[in-house]
Coordinates of C-alpha atoms in Angstrom, one line a residue:
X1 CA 0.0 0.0 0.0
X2 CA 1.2 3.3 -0.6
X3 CA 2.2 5.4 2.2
X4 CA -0.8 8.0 2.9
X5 CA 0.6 11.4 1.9
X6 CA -0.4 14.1 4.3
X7 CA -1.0 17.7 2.9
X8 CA -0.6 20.9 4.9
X9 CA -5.0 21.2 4.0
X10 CA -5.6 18.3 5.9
X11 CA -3.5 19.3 8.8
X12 CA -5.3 22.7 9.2
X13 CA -8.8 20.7 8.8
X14 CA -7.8 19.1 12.0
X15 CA -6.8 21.7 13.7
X16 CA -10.0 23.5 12.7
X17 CA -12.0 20.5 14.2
X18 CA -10.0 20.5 17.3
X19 CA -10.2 24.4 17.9
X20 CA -13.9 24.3 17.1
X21 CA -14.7 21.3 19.4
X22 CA -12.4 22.9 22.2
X23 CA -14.3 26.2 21.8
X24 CA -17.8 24.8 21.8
X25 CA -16.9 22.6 25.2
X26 CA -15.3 25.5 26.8
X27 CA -18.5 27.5 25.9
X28 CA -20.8 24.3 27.9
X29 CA -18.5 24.3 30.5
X30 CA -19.0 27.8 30.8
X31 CA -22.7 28.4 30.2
X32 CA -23.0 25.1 33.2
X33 CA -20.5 26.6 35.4
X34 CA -22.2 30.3 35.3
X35 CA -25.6 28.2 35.7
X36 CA -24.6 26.5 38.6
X37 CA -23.3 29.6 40.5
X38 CA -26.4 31.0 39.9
X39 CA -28.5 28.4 41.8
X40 CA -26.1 28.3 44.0
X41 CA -26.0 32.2 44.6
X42 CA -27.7 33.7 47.8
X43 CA -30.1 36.2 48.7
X44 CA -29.6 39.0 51.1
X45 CA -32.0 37.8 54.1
X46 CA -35.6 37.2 54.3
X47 CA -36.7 40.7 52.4
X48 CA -34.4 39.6 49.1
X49 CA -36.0 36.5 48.9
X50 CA -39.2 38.7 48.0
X51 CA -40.5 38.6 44.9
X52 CA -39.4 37.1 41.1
X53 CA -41.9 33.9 42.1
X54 CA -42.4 31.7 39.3
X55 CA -44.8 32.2 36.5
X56 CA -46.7 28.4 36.2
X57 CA -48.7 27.7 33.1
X58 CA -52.0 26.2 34.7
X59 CA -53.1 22.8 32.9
X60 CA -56.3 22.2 33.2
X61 CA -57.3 25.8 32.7
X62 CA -55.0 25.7 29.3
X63 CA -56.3 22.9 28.1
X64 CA -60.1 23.2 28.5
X65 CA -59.8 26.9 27.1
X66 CA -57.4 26.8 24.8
X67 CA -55.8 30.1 26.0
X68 CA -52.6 29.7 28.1
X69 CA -53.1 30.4 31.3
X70 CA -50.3 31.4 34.0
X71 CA -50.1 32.2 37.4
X72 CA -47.9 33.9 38.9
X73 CA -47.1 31.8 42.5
X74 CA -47.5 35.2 44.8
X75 CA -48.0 32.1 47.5
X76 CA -44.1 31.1 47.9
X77 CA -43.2 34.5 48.9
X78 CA -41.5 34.2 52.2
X79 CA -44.6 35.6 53.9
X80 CA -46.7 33.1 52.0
X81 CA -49.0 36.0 50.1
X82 CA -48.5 39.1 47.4
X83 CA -48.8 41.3 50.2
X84 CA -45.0 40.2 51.3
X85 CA -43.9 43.1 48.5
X86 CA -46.4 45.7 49.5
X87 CA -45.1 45.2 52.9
X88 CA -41.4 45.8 52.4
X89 CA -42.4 48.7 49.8
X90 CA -44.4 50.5 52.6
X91 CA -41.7 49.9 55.0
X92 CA -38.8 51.0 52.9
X93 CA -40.5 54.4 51.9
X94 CA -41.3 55.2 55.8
X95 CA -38.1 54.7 57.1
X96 CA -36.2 56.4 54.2
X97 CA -39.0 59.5 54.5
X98 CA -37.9 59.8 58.2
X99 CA -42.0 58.5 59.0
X100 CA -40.3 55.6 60.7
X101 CA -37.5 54.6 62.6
X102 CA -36.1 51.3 63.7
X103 CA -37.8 50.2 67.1
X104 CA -40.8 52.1 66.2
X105 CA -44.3 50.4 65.5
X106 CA -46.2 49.9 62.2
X107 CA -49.5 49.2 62.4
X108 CA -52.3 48.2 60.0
X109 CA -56.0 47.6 59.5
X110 CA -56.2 44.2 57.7
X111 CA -58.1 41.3 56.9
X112 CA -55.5 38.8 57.3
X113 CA -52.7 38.8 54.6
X114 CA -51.4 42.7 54.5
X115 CA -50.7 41.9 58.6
X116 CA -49.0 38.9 58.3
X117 CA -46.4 40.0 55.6
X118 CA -46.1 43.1 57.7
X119 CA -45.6 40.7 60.9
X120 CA -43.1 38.9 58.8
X121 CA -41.1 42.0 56.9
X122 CA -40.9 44.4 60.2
X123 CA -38.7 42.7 62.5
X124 CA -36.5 42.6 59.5
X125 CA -35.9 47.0 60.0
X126 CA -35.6 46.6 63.4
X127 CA -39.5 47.4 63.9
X128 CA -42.8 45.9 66.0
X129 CA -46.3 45.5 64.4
X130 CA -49.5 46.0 65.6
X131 CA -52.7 44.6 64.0
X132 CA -56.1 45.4 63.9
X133 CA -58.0 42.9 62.6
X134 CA -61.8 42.1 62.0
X135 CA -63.3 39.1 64.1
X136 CA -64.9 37.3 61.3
X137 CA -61.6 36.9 59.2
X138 CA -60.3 33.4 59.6
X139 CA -59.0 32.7 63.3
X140 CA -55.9 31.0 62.0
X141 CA -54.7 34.5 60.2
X142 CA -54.6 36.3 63.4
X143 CA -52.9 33.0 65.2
X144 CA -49.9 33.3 62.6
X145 CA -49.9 37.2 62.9
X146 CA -49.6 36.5 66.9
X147 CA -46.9 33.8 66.8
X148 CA -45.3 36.5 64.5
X149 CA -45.0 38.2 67.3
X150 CA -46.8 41.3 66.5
X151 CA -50.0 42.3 68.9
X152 CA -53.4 41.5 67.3
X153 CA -56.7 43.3 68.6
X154 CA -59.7 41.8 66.8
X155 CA -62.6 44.0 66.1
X156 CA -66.2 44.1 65.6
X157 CA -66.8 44.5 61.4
X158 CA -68.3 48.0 60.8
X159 CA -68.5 50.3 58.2
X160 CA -65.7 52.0 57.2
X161 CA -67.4 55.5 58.2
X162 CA -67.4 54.4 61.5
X163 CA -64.8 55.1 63.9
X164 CA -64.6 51.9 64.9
X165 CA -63.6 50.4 61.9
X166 CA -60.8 48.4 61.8
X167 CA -58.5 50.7 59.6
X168 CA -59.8 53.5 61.8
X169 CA -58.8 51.7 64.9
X170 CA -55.5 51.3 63.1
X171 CA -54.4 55.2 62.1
X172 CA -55.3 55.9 65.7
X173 CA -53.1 53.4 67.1
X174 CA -49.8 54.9 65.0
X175 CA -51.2 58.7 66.5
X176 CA -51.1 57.0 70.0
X177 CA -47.5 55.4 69.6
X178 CA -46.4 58.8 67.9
X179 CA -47.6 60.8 71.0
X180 CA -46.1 57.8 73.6
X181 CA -42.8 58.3 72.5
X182 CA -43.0 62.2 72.3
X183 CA -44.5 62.1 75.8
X184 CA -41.3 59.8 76.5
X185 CA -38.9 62.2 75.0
X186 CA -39.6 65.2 76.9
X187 CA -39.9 63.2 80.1
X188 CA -36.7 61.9 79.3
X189 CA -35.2 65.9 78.6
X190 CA -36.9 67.0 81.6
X191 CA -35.3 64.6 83.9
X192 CA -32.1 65.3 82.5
X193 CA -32.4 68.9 83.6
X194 CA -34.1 67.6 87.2
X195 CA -30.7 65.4 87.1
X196 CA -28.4 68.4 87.2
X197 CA -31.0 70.5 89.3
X198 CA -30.8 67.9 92.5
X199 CA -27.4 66.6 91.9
X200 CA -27.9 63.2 89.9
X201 CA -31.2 62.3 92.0
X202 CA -34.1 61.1 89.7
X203 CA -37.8 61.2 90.5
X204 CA -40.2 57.8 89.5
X205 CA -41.7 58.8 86.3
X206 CA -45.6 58.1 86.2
X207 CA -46.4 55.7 83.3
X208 CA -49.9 56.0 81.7
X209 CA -51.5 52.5 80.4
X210 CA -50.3 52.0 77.2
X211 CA -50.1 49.3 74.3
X212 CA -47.2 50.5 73.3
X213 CA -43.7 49.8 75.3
X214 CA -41.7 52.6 76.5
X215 CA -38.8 52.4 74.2
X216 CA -40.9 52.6 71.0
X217 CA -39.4 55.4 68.7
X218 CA -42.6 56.3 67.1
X219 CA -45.6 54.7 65.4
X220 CA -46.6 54.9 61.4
X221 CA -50.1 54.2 60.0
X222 CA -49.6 51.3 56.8
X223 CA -52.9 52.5 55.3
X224 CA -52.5 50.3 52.4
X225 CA -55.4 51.4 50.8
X226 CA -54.3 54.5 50.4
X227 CA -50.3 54.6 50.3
X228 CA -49.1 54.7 46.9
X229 CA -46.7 52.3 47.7
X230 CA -48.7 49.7 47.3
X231 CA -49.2 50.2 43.7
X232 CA -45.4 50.7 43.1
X233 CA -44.4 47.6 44.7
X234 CA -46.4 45.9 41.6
X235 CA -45.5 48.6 39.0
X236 CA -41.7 48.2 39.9
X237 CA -41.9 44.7 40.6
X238 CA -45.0 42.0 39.9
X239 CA -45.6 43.8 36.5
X240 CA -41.5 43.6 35.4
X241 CA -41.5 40.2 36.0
X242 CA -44.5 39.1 34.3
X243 CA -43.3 41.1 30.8
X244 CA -39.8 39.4 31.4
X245 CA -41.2 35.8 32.0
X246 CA -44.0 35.9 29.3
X247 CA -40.8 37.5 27.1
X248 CA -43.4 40.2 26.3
X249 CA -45.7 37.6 24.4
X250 CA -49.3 38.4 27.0
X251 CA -52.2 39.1 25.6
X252 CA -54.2 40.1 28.6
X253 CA -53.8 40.3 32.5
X254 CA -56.8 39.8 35.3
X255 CA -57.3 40.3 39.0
X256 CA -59.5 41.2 41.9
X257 CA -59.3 44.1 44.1
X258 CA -58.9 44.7 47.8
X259 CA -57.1 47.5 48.1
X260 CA -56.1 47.3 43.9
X261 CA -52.5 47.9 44.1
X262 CA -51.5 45.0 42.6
X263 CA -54.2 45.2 39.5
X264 CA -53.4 49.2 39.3
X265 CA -49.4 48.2 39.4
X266 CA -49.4 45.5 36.9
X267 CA -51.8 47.2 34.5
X268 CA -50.1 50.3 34.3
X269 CA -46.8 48.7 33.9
X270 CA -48.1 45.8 30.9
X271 CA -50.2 48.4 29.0
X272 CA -47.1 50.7 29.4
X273 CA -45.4 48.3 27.7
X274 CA -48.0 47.3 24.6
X275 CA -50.8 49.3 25.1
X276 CA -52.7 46.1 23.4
X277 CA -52.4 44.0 26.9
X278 CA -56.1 43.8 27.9
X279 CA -56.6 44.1 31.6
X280 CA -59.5 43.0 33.1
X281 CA -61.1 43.1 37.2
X282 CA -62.9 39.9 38.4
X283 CA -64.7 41.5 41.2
X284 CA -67.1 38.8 44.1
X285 CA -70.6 39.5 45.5
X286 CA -71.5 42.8 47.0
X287 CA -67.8 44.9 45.8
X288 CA -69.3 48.0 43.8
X289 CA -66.2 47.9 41.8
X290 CA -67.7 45.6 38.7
X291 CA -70.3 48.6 38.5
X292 CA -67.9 51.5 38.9
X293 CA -65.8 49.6 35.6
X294 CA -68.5 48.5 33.6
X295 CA -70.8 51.5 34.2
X296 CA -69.1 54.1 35.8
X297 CA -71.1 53.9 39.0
X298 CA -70.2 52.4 42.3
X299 CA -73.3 50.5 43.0
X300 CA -74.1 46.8 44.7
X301 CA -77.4 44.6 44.1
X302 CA -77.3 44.1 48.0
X303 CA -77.1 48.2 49.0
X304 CA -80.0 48.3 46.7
X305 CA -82.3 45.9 48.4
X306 CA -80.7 46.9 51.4
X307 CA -80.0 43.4 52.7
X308 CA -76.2 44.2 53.4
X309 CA -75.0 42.1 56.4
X310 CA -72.7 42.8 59.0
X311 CA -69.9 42.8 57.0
X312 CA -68.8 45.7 54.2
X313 CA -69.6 43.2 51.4
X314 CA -71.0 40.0 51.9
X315 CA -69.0 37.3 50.4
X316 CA -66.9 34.4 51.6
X317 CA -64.0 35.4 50.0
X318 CA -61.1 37.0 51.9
X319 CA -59.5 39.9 51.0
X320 CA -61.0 41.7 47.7
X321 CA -64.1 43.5 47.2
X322 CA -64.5 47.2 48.4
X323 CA -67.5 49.6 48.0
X324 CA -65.3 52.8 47.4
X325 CA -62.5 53.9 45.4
X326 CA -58.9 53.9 47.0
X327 CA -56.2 55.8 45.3
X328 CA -54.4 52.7 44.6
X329 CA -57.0 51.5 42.3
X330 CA -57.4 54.8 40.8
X331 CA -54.4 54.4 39.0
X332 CA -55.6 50.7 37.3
X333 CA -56.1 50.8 33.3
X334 CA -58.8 48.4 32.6
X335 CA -60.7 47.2 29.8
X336 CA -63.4 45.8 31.6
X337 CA -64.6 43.4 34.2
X338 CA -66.6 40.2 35.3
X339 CA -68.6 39.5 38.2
X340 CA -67.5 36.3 40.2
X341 CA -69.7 34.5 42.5
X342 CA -68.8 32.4 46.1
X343 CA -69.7 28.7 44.6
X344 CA -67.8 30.1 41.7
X345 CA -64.3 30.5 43.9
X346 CA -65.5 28.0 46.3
X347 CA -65.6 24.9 42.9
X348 CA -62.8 26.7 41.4
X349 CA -60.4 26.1 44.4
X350 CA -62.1 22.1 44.0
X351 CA -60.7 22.1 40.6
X352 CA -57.5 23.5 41.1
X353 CA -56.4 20.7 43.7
X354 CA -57.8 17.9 42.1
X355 CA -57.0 18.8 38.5
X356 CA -53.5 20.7 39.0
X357 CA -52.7 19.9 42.8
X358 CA -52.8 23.7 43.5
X359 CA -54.2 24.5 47.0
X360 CA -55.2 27.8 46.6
X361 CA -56.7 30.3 48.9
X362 CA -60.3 32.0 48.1
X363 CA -59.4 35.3 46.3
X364 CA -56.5 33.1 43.6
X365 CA -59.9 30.6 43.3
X366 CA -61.6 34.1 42.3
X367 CA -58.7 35.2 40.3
X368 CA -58.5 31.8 38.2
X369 CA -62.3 32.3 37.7
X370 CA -61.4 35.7 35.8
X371 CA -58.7 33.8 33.7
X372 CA -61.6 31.9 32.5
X373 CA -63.7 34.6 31.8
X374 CA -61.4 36.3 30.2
X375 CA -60.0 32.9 28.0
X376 CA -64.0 32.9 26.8
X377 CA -64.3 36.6 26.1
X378 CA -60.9 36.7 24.1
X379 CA -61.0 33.1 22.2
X380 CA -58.6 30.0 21.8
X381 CA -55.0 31.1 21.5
X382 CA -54.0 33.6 24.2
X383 CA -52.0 34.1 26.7
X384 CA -53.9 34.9 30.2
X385 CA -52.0 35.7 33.5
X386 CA -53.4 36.0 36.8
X387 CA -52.3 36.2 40.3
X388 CA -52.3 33.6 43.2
X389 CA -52.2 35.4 46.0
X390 CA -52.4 32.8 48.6
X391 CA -52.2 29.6 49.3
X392 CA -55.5 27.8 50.9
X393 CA -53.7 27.0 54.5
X394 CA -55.0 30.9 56.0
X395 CA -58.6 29.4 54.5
X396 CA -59.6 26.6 56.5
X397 CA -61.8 27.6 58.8
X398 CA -63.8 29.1 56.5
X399 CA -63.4 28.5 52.9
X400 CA -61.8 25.4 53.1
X401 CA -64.3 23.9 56.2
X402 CA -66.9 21.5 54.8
X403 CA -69.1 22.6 57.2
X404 CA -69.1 26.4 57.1
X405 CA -69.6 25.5 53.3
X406 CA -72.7 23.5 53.7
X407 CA -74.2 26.0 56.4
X408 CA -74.1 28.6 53.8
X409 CA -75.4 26.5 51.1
X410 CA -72.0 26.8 49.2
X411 CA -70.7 23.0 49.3
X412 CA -68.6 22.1 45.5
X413 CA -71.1 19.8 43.5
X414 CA -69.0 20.1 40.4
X415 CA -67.5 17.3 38.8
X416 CA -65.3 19.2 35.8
X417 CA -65.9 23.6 35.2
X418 CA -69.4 23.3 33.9
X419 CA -70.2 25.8 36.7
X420 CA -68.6 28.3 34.1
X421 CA -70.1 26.8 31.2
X422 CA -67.4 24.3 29.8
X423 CA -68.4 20.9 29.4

């Protein structure tokens, strides 16, 4: 045989091949070392690990609408809610405004979430909580606010013209802790001049009954309603991260509304972004907000007839619904709304569990049923995102309790979602 002759072409052939197969392994290697320190890279205490929560594509919902539908999983926040972000937003703005200072006390008027995340974030900035909460929420909300370690006063519902009501109660509370530690302060001076009057001998100070402990620094009113902080934690934050996770391809975004800082936040932000995102409120039983969207009137069916129980708005959903108009939704772009219903949530939350294993609380049940909605106004072949808020383990003595269910004639008889229609 004769002896293979090897040409300077085929020499630089196999150099090319070994370059090119040393470049593309060093580039894995690389991309898989750079991957790995980022799962392996920390976050900066409990209030970094806030936020950027995963953006699920919902099954069953997908597949029996033909619409994608996502939701964004507000539940594995630290805190366990959406309200973790409004919470360290409200927080942040206080202390850096000079309204707060470490070792003073922030207090609230909530139904259950807003106080927990705030019971979670303070101690955080070196601050106390104080709750005021109403007496119908579900007992195991205040029990995790307590074991928190912030102070919980439960309240009788009123309205929220009365001075009683459990925001009201709230604002007061931050006045009282405000005037404590003034009142301390100048006792504080004054002995100081008594000190060098008598020669270093001090006199008993007299201490007024208080809920407040002496060294507080100063009390500040949450007032998430109204503190347009609570739409910029969604606006700089929820809203971001959906546009970066849906890479931009959304057709339309749906939500209740408590206090609406998260539907104002994300609306503003998405339709900032393509002004072709639909937005959309999903609003439950006796809210006046569905009215005030679709009509341009607050009104309720239940004012009306003037059947209105003892609470604001008589649903068994936790959370959302309000009969006026905060300034945090005041700043939501919407296209419309839909009304929700109780056995609507209540069969919803069924669903979820036994179709997708999500155990979701009542106002994400309420929020999937607005995906639905929306997937049925719009058509096959969109992209839907909602929020769940919650999970359902601050629900179960009320919207996950068999009984309270069946007392108020509200027990799940569904067997697939033909309670909205799809077969």
């Amino acid at each position: 045989m004769a002896p293979v002759k090897v040409t300077g072409a085929v020499v630089a052939a196999a150099a090319m091949v070994m370059i090119s197969s040393y470049c593309y392994w060093s580039f894995v290697f690389r991309f898989s070392e750079k991957k790995r320190k980022e799962k392996l890279s920390m976050r900066n205490g409990l209030v970094d690990a806030i936020g950027n929560t995963p953006l699920i594509r919902i099954n069953s919902l997908s597949e029996a609408t033909g619409c994608e539908i996502l939701g964004k999983c507000e539940f594995l926040n630290p805190g366990g809610s959406v309200k973790d972000r409004v919470a360290v937003k409200i927080i942040q703005e206080a202390l850096e405004s000079g309204k707060l200072f470490p070792g003073g006390v922030v207090t609230e008027g909530s139904a259950g979430s807003t106080a927990i995340s705030l019971a979670t974030v303070a101690p955080a900035y070196g601050c106390k909580c104080h709750v005021v909460i109403p007496d119908d929420a579900a007992i195991e909300k205040s029990q995790i606010i307590e074991a928190l370690g912030a102070t919980v006063e439960r309240v009788r519902p009123v309205s929220i013209t009365h001075k009683d009501h459990f925001v009201n109660i709230a604002r007061r509370r931050a006045e009282e802790a405000n005037e404590l530690a003034s009142k301390r302060r100048l006792q504080r001076e004054a002995n100081g001049i008594h000190q060098e009057k008598t020669n270093g001998c001090t006199v008993a100070e007299e201490k007024e009954p208080s809920l407040f402990s002496d060294s507080v620094t100063g009390g500040f009113f949450a007032d998430q309603f109204e503190n347009l902080a609570n739409y910029r934690a969604h606006y700089e934050g929820t809203g971001p991260e959906i546009w970066h996770q849906t890479h931009g391809d959304i057709d339309a975004f749906v939500a209740a509304a408590g206090t609406g800082g998260t539907l104002a936040g994300v609306s503003r932000f998405l339709q900032g972004k393509n002004e072709r995102v639909k937005c959309f409120l999903i609003d439950p039983p006796g809210s006046g907000l569905y009215n005030k969207v679709t009509r341009g009137v607050m009104y309720t069916i239940e004012e009306a007839e003037g059947r209105r129980l003892k609470n604001p708005f008589d649903t068994i959903t936790e959370g959302i619904g309000i009969n006026r108009l905060t300034e945090n939704f005041l700043m939501a772009k919407l296209d419309g709304g839909f009304r929700g219903t109780d056995k609507e949530a209540v069969e919803m939350s069924r669903f979820l569990l036994e179709n997708d294993g999500l155990f979701v609380g009542s106002s994400s049940a309420m929020n999937c049923v607005g995906a639905v909605r929306v997937a049925q106004t719009l058509g096959p072949g969109h992209t839907i995102v909602t929020i769940l808020c919650d999970s359902g383990m601050r629900h179960l003595s009320k919207f996950h309790d068999p009984k309270y269910l069946d007392r108020y004639g509200l027990s799940p008889t569904a067997i697939g979602l033909e309670f909205l229609g799809i077969k």
